[in-house]
Amino acid sequence: MSCSRQHRSSARSQVRRGLQGRRRAQPSRAVRLKDGTLLVDERFVIRGSGTKEDPYVTGWELIASAQESDKPNLGQTRIPQRVLMLDGKFVRFTGFIAFPITSADPKEMLVMLNQWDGCCIGVPPPPYDAVEVMLASPATPSQRFSVHGSVTGKFKVDPYVDAGWLLGLYLMSDAQLKVDQ
């Protein structure tokens, strides 16, 4: 799983990270509806205000939509503004979770749209529908053995590209995990 992006990026000189070198974001249109939600690009609903107390809550389809215009292996490097508007904000995602198998007190995990256990169940997630999460405190034993839940934390758009291939796109820090019972 994580092996720390800093370590990975220093291991190869071809690795490029961050938003530098990316072309200007595709513009988006956001409209606040009467119920307080945001309707973005007439397709995506976002609830909340993006703060720690009232995080944005949206579906996976919003962050997965980056794949429509961000394909580094084809020279297309535009992340939509609708995705960038989440950068630096507190966001909640609900999905499948996976922890490093060898860690006794893991603080890192993945939250994903589809189930993957890192070994035998499912396939590795594409970078557009997975978030690398750094928890505020280590996961409890019951959390480690859960497969589904929600995480809330500070979201970051941080492309991790090696030899033109996008390996990771989203990070979350200072996160809290709530698992399904």
Short mmCIF file of N, CA and C in Angstrom, two decimals, residues 21-152:
data_model
loop_
_atom_site.label_atom_id
_atom_site.label_comp_id
_atom_site.label_asym_id
_atom_site.label_seq_id
_atom_site.Cartn_x
_atom_site.Cartn_y
_atom_site.Cartn_z
N GLY A 21 3.07 21.61 -13.46
CA GLY A 21 3.17 21.03 -14.79
C GLY A 21 1.82 20.65 -15.39
N ARG A 22 0.78 20.77 -14.61
CA ARG A 22 -0.55 20.45 -15.12
C ARG A 22 -1.13 21.68 -15.79
N ARG A 23 -1.88 21.45 -16.86
CA ARG A 23 -2.52 22.56 -17.53
C ARG A 23 -3.67 23.08 -16.69
N ARG A 24 -4.12 24.23 -17.05
CA ARG A 24 -5.20 24.88 -16.33
C ARG A 24 -6.41 23.96 -16.20
N ALA A 25 -7.03 24.01 -15.04
CA ALA A 25 -8.19 23.16 -14.77
C ALA A 25 -9.36 23.52 -15.67
N GLN A 26 -10.12 22.50 -16.00
CA GLN A 26 -11.34 22.76 -16.75
C GLN A 26 -12.29 23.52 -15.84
N PRO A 27 -12.90 24.60 -16.32
CA PRO A 27 -13.81 25.38 -15.48
C PRO A 27 -15.06 24.56 -15.12
N SER A 28 -15.62 24.90 -13.98
CA SER A 28 -16.84 24.26 -13.52
C SER A 28 -17.85 25.31 -13.14
N ARG A 29 -19.07 24.87 -13.05
CA ARG A 29 -20.15 25.77 -12.65
C ARG A 29 -20.84 25.16 -11.44
N ALA A 30 -20.91 25.92 -10.36
CA ALA A 30 -21.55 25.45 -9.13
C ALA A 30 -22.73 26.36 -8.79
N VAL A 31 -23.84 25.73 -8.48
CA VAL A 31 -25.05 26.47 -8.13
C VAL A 31 -25.52 25.98 -6.76
N ARG A 32 -25.76 26.92 -5.84
CA ARG A 32 -26.28 26.56 -4.52
C ARG A 32 -27.79 26.41 -4.64
N LEU A 33 -28.28 25.24 -4.26
CA LEU A 33 -29.71 24.95 -4.33
C LEU A 33 -30.42 25.42 -3.05
N LYS A 34 -31.73 25.45 -3.08
CA LYS A 34 -32.51 25.94 -1.94
C LYS A 34 -32.25 25.15 -0.66
N ASP A 35 -31.96 23.87 -0.79
CA ASP A 35 -31.71 23.04 0.39
C ASP A 35 -30.28 23.19 0.92
N GLY A 36 -29.46 24.06 0.31
CA GLY A 36 -28.10 24.31 0.76
C GLY A 36 -27.04 23.48 0.06
N THR A 37 -27.44 22.48 -0.70
CA THR A 37 -26.46 21.67 -1.41
C THR A 37 -25.93 22.43 -2.62
N LEU A 38 -24.77 21.98 -3.10
CA LEU A 38 -24.20 22.53 -4.32
C LEU A 38 -24.46 21.56 -5.46
N LEU A 39 -24.91 22.07 -6.58
CA LEU A 39 -25.02 21.28 -7.80
C LEU A 39 -23.88 21.75 -8.70
N VAL A 40 -22.95 20.85 -8.99
CA VAL A 40 -21.74 21.21 -9.75
C VAL A 40 -21.83 20.61 -11.15
N ASP A 41 -21.65 21.47 -12.14
CA ASP A 41 -21.67 21.06 -13.54
C ASP A 41 -22.94 20.28 -13.91
N GLU A 42 -24.02 20.62 -13.23
CA GLU A 42 -25.33 20.01 -13.49
C GLU A 42 -25.32 18.49 -13.35
N ARG A 43 -24.30 17.94 -12.68
CA ARG A 43 -24.16 16.48 -12.54
C ARG A 43 -23.92 16.00 -11.12
N PHE A 44 -23.24 16.78 -10.32
CA PHE A 44 -22.75 16.29 -9.03
C PHE A 44 -23.32 17.12 -7.88
N VAL A 45 -23.82 16.43 -6.86
CA VAL A 45 -24.37 17.08 -5.68
C VAL A 45 -23.34 16.99 -4.56
N ILE A 46 -23.08 18.12 -3.91
CA ILE A 46 -22.17 18.19 -2.77
C ILE A 46 -22.92 18.78 -1.60
N ARG A 47 -22.92 18.05 -0.48
CA ARG A 47 -23.52 18.55 0.75
C ARG A 47 -22.41 19.03 1.67
N GLY A 48 -22.75 19.90 2.61
CA GLY A 48 -21.78 20.38 3.59
C GLY A 48 -21.08 21.64 3.14
N SER A 49 -20.14 22.09 3.98
CA SER A 49 -19.44 23.34 3.69
C SER A 49 -17.93 23.17 3.56
N GLY A 50 -17.42 21.95 3.71
CA GLY A 50 -15.99 21.72 3.53
C GLY A 50 -15.14 21.99 4.76
N THR A 51 -15.80 22.18 5.91
CA THR A 51 -15.06 22.41 7.15
C THR A 51 -14.97 21.11 7.95
N LYS A 52 -14.15 21.12 8.98
CA LYS A 52 -14.01 19.94 9.83
C LYS A 52 -15.35 19.61 10.50
N GLU A 53 -16.08 20.63 10.90
CA GLU A 53 -17.36 20.45 11.57
C GLU A 53 -18.48 20.06 10.60
N ASP A 54 -18.38 20.47 9.34
CA ASP A 54 -19.41 20.21 8.34
C ASP A 54 -18.73 19.86 7.00
N PRO A 55 -18.15 18.66 6.93
CA PRO A 55 -17.36 18.31 5.73
C PRO A 55 -18.24 18.18 4.49
N TYR A 56 -17.60 18.35 3.34
CA TYR A 56 -18.28 18.04 2.09
C TYR A 56 -18.59 16.55 2.07
N VAL A 57 -19.76 16.20 1.58
CA VAL A 57 -20.14 14.81 1.39
C VAL A 57 -20.61 14.69 -0.06
N THR A 58 -19.97 13.81 -0.80
CA THR A 58 -20.33 13.63 -2.20
C THR A 58 -20.07 12.17 -2.58
N GLY A 59 -20.51 11.80 -3.74
CA GLY A 59 -20.30 10.43 -4.20
C GLY A 59 -18.98 10.27 -4.92
N TRP A 60 -18.61 9.03 -5.15
CA TRP A 60 -17.36 8.71 -5.84
C TRP A 60 -17.35 9.24 -7.27
N GLU A 61 -18.50 9.37 -7.88
CA GLU A 61 -18.54 9.79 -9.28
C GLU A 61 -17.90 11.17 -9.48
N LEU A 62 -17.93 12.03 -8.46
CA LEU A 62 -17.32 13.36 -8.61
C LEU A 62 -15.80 13.24 -8.78
N ILE A 63 -15.11 12.56 -7.86
CA ILE A 63 -13.66 12.50 -8.00
C ILE A 63 -13.24 11.58 -9.14
N ALA A 64 -14.05 10.57 -9.43
CA ALA A 64 -13.74 9.68 -10.56
C ALA A 64 -13.87 10.41 -11.90
N SER A 65 -14.63 11.50 -11.92
CA SER A 65 -14.81 12.24 -13.17
C SER A 65 -13.52 12.89 -13.66
N ALA A 66 -12.49 12.94 -12.83
CA ALA A 66 -11.20 13.49 -13.27
C ALA A 66 -10.64 12.70 -14.43
N GLN A 67 -11.00 11.42 -14.52
CA GLN A 67 -10.47 10.59 -15.61
C GLN A 67 -10.98 11.01 -16.99
N GLU A 68 -11.99 11.86 -17.03
CA GLU A 68 -12.49 12.36 -18.31
C GLU A 68 -11.50 13.28 -19.00
N SER A 69 -10.65 13.96 -18.20
CA SER A 69 -9.73 14.92 -18.81
C SER A 69 -8.29 14.78 -18.33
N ASP A 70 -8.03 13.92 -17.36
CA ASP A 70 -6.68 13.75 -16.84
C ASP A 70 -6.18 12.35 -17.17
N LYS A 71 -5.37 12.28 -18.23
CA LYS A 71 -4.80 11.01 -18.69
C LYS A 71 -3.33 11.27 -19.03
N PRO A 72 -2.48 11.31 -18.00
CA PRO A 72 -1.07 11.67 -18.23
C PRO A 72 -0.38 10.82 -19.28
N ASN A 73 -0.71 9.54 -19.39
CA ASN A 73 -0.04 8.69 -20.37
C ASN A 73 -0.38 9.10 -21.80
N LEU A 74 -1.45 9.89 -21.97
CA LEU A 74 -1.82 10.40 -23.29
C LEU A 74 -1.49 11.89 -23.44
N GLY A 75 -0.81 12.44 -22.43
CA GLY A 75 -0.44 13.85 -22.47
C GLY A 75 -1.58 14.79 -22.07
N GLN A 76 -2.66 14.25 -21.56
CA GLN A 76 -3.80 15.07 -21.11
C GLN A 76 -3.71 15.22 -19.60
N THR A 77 -3.44 16.45 -19.16
CA THR A 77 -3.22 16.68 -17.74
C THR A 77 -4.09 17.82 -17.21
N ARG A 78 -5.37 17.66 -17.36
CA ARG A 78 -6.30 18.66 -16.83
C ARG A 78 -7.19 18.02 -15.78
N ILE A 79 -7.08 18.51 -14.57
CA ILE A 79 -7.97 18.07 -13.51
C ILE A 79 -9.12 19.08 -13.45
N PRO A 80 -10.36 18.60 -13.49
CA PRO A 80 -11.50 19.53 -13.51
C PRO A 80 -11.57 20.37 -12.23
N GLN A 81 -12.03 21.59 -12.37
CA GLN A 81 -12.20 22.48 -11.23
C GLN A 81 -13.14 21.88 -10.20
N ARG A 82 -14.11 21.09 -10.63
CA ARG A 82 -15.06 20.47 -9.69
C ARG A 82 -14.34 19.52 -8.73
N VAL A 83 -13.22 18.96 -9.16
CA VAL A 83 -12.41 18.11 -8.28
C VAL A 83 -11.46 18.98 -7.46
N LEU A 84 -10.84 19.96 -8.09
CA LEU A 84 -9.90 20.83 -7.39
C LEU A 84 -10.57 21.65 -6.29
N MET A 85 -11.88 21.89 -6.41
CA MET A 85 -12.56 22.67 -5.38
C MET A 85 -12.60 21.93 -4.04
N LEU A 86 -12.35 20.63 -4.05
CA LEU A 86 -12.31 19.84 -2.81
C LEU A 86 -10.93 19.90 -2.14
N ASP A 87 -9.91 20.29 -2.90
CA ASP A 87 -8.53 20.32 -2.41
C ASP A 87 -8.41 21.26 -1.21
N GLY A 88 -7.86 20.74 -0.10
CA GLY A 88 -7.68 21.54 1.11
C GLY A 88 -8.92 21.63 1.98
N LYS A 89 -9.99 21.01 1.58
CA LYS A 89 -11.25 21.03 2.35
C LYS A 89 -11.42 19.70 3.07
N PHE A 90 -12.28 19.68 4.06
CA PHE A 90 -12.62 18.44 4.74
C PHE A 90 -13.74 17.77 3.96
N VAL A 91 -13.53 16.48 3.68
CA VAL A 91 -14.44 15.71 2.83
C VAL A 91 -14.68 14.36 3.49
N ARG A 92 -15.89 13.83 3.30
CA ARG A 92 -16.22 12.48 3.79
C ARG A 92 -16.51 11.58 2.59
N PHE A 93 -15.87 10.40 2.61
CA PHE A 93 -16.13 9.37 1.61
C PHE A 93 -16.54 8.10 2.33
N THR A 94 -17.49 7.41 1.75
CA THR A 94 -17.91 6.11 2.25
C THR A 94 -17.55 5.08 1.19
N GLY A 95 -16.91 4.00 1.63
CA GLY A 95 -16.52 2.99 0.66
C GLY A 95 -15.83 1.82 1.33
N PHE A 96 -15.16 1.05 0.52
CA PHE A 96 -14.41 -0.11 1.00
C PHE A 96 -13.07 0.36 1.54
N ILE A 97 -12.58 -0.31 2.57
CA ILE A 97 -11.34 0.10 3.20
C ILE A 97 -10.36 -1.07 3.23
N ALA A 98 -9.06 -0.72 3.20
CA ALA A 98 -8.02 -1.73 3.28
C ALA A 98 -6.82 -1.13 4.01
N PHE A 99 -6.23 -1.95 4.87
CA PHE A 99 -5.07 -1.56 5.65
C PHE A 99 -3.85 -2.36 5.20
N PRO A 100 -2.65 -1.86 5.46
CA PRO A 100 -1.45 -2.67 5.20
C PRO A 100 -1.50 -3.94 6.06
N ILE A 101 -1.21 -5.04 5.48
CA ILE A 101 -1.33 -6.32 6.17
C ILE A 101 -0.31 -6.46 7.30
N THR A 102 0.87 -5.92 7.13
CA THR A 102 1.96 -6.16 8.08
C THR A 102 2.04 -5.16 9.23
N SER A 103 1.21 -4.15 9.25
CA SER A 103 1.30 -3.12 10.29
C SER A 103 0.46 -3.50 11.51
N ALA A 104 1.07 -3.41 12.69
CA ALA A 104 0.35 -3.72 13.92
C ALA A 104 -0.56 -2.57 14.35
N ASP A 105 -0.13 -1.34 14.13
CA ASP A 105 -0.91 -0.15 14.49
C ASP A 105 -1.00 0.77 13.28
N PRO A 106 -1.76 0.38 12.28
CA PRO A 106 -1.76 1.18 11.04
C PRO A 106 -2.44 2.54 11.20
N LYS A 107 -1.76 3.54 10.66
CA LYS A 107 -2.35 4.88 10.56
C LYS A 107 -2.64 5.22 9.09
N GLU A 108 -2.21 4.34 8.18
CA GLU A 108 -2.45 4.55 6.76
C GLU A 108 -3.42 3.49 6.26
N MET A 109 -4.23 3.88 5.28
CA MET A 109 -5.21 2.96 4.71
C MET A 109 -5.67 3.49 3.36
N LEU A 110 -6.40 2.68 2.66
CA LEU A 110 -7.07 3.12 1.44
C LEU A 110 -8.56 3.09 1.67
N VAL A 111 -9.26 4.07 1.11
CA VAL A 111 -10.70 4.00 1.00
C VAL A 111 -10.97 4.02 -0.50
N MET A 112 -11.87 3.11 -0.95
CA MET A 112 -12.04 2.89 -2.38
C MET A 112 -13.51 2.71 -2.73
N LEU A 113 -13.81 2.96 -3.98
CA LEU A 113 -15.15 2.72 -4.49
C LEU A 113 -15.48 1.23 -4.50
N ASN A 114 -14.55 0.41 -4.95
CA ASN A 114 -14.78 -1.04 -5.08
C ASN A 114 -13.89 -1.81 -4.12
N GLN A 115 -14.33 -2.99 -3.76
CA GLN A 115 -13.60 -3.79 -2.78
C GLN A 115 -12.31 -4.36 -3.36
N TRP A 116 -11.25 -4.25 -2.55
CA TRP A 116 -9.95 -4.85 -2.85
C TRP A 116 -9.26 -5.07 -1.52
N ASP A 117 -8.73 -6.24 -1.32
CA ASP A 117 -8.09 -6.53 -0.04
C ASP A 117 -6.57 -6.50 -0.12
N GLY A 118 -6.02 -6.13 -1.28
CA GLY A 118 -4.57 -6.08 -1.44
C GLY A 118 -3.99 -7.41 -1.85
N CYS A 119 -4.85 -8.39 -2.03
CA CYS A 119 -4.36 -9.72 -2.35
C CYS A 119 -5.31 -10.48 -3.27
N CYS A 120 -6.40 -10.96 -2.71
CA CYS A 120 -7.20 -11.98 -3.38
C CYS A 120 -8.61 -11.55 -3.79
N ILE A 121 -9.13 -10.52 -3.19
CA ILE A 121 -10.50 -10.09 -3.48
C ILE A 121 -10.46 -8.79 -4.28
N GLY A 122 -11.01 -8.81 -5.48
CA GLY A 122 -11.06 -7.61 -6.31
C GLY A 122 -9.76 -7.36 -7.04
N VAL A 123 -9.72 -6.22 -7.70
CA VAL A 123 -8.53 -5.80 -8.43
C VAL A 123 -8.06 -4.46 -7.85
N PRO A 124 -6.78 -4.13 -7.97
CA PRO A 124 -6.30 -2.85 -7.44
C PRO A 124 -7.11 -1.69 -8.03
N PRO A 125 -7.42 -0.70 -7.21
CA PRO A 125 -8.25 0.41 -7.69
C PRO A 125 -7.48 1.34 -8.63
N PRO A 126 -8.18 1.92 -9.60
CA PRO A 126 -7.54 2.96 -10.40
C PRO A 126 -7.35 4.21 -9.54
N PRO A 127 -6.44 5.08 -9.89
CA PRO A 127 -6.18 6.24 -9.04
C PRO A 127 -7.35 7.21 -8.94
N TYR A 128 -8.32 7.10 -9.81
CA TYR A 128 -9.43 8.05 -9.82
C TYR A 128 -10.51 7.71 -8.79
N ASP A 129 -10.55 6.49 -8.29
CA ASP A 129 -11.58 6.16 -7.31
C ASP A 129 -10.99 5.46 -6.07
N ALA A 130 -9.85 5.97 -5.63
CA ALA A 130 -9.23 5.53 -4.38
C ALA A 130 -8.55 6.72 -3.73
N VAL A 131 -8.56 6.73 -2.41
CA VAL A 131 -7.93 7.81 -1.65
C VAL A 131 -6.97 7.18 -0.64
N GLU A 132 -5.70 7.62 -0.65
CA GLU A 132 -4.74 7.21 0.37
C GLU A 132 -5.00 8.05 1.61
N VAL A 133 -5.24 7.38 2.72
CA VAL A 133 -5.67 8.05 3.95
C VAL A 133 -4.61 7.93 5.04
N MET A 134 -4.34 9.04 5.71
CA MET A 134 -3.50 9.05 6.91
C MET A 134 -4.44 9.39 8.07
N LEU A 135 -4.63 8.40 8.94
CA LEU A 135 -5.53 8.58 10.08
C LEU A 135 -4.90 9.46 11.15
N ALA A 136 -5.75 10.17 11.90
CA ALA A 136 -5.26 11.00 13.00
C ALA A 136 -4.71 10.14 14.12
N SER A 137 -5.25 8.93 14.29
CA SER A 137 -4.75 7.99 15.29
C SER A 137 -4.81 6.58 14.72
N PRO A 138 -3.98 5.67 15.23
CA PRO A 138 -3.98 4.31 14.67
C PRO A 138 -5.35 3.65 14.72
N ALA A 139 -5.61 2.81 13.75
CA ALA A 139 -6.87 2.08 13.70
C ALA A 139 -6.95 1.08 14.85
N THR A 140 -8.15 0.88 15.36
CA THR A 140 -8.36 -0.12 16.39
C THR A 140 -8.38 -1.51 15.74
N PRO A 141 -8.22 -2.56 16.53
CA PRO A 141 -8.28 -3.91 15.95
C PRO A 141 -9.60 -4.17 15.20
N SER A 142 -10.72 -3.72 15.74
CA SER A 142 -11.99 -3.96 15.03
C SER A 142 -12.06 -3.17 13.73
N GLN A 143 -11.49 -1.97 13.69
CA GLN A 143 -11.46 -1.21 12.44
C GLN A 143 -10.59 -1.91 11.41
N ARG A 144 -9.46 -2.46 11.84
CA ARG A 144 -8.53 -3.12 10.91
C ARG A 144 -9.16 -4.29 10.18
N PHE A 145 -10.11 -4.95 10.81
CA PHE A 145 -10.72 -6.12 10.20
C PHE A 145 -12.06 -5.81 9.55
N SER A 146 -12.39 -4.54 9.43
CA SER A 146 -13.61 -4.12 8.74
C SER A 146 -13.30 -3.95 7.25
N VAL A 147 -14.31 -4.04 6.43
CA VAL A 147 -14.10 -3.88 4.99
C VAL A 147 -14.81 -2.66 4.42
N HIS A 148 -15.69 -2.04 5.21
CA HIS A 148 -16.48 -0.91 4.69
C HIS A 148 -16.69 0.12 5.79
N GLY A 149 -16.66 1.38 5.41
CA GLY A 149 -16.88 2.45 6.37
C GLY A 149 -16.75 3.80 5.71
N SER A 150 -16.68 4.83 6.55
CA SER A 150 -16.52 6.19 6.02
C SER A 150 -15.32 6.84 6.69
N VAL A 151 -14.63 7.68 5.92
CA VAL A 151 -13.51 8.45 6.44
C VAL A 151 -13.78 9.92 6.17
N THR A 152 -13.40 10.72 7.15
CA THR A 152 -13.54 12.17 7.03
C THR A 152 -12.19 12.78 7.36
#
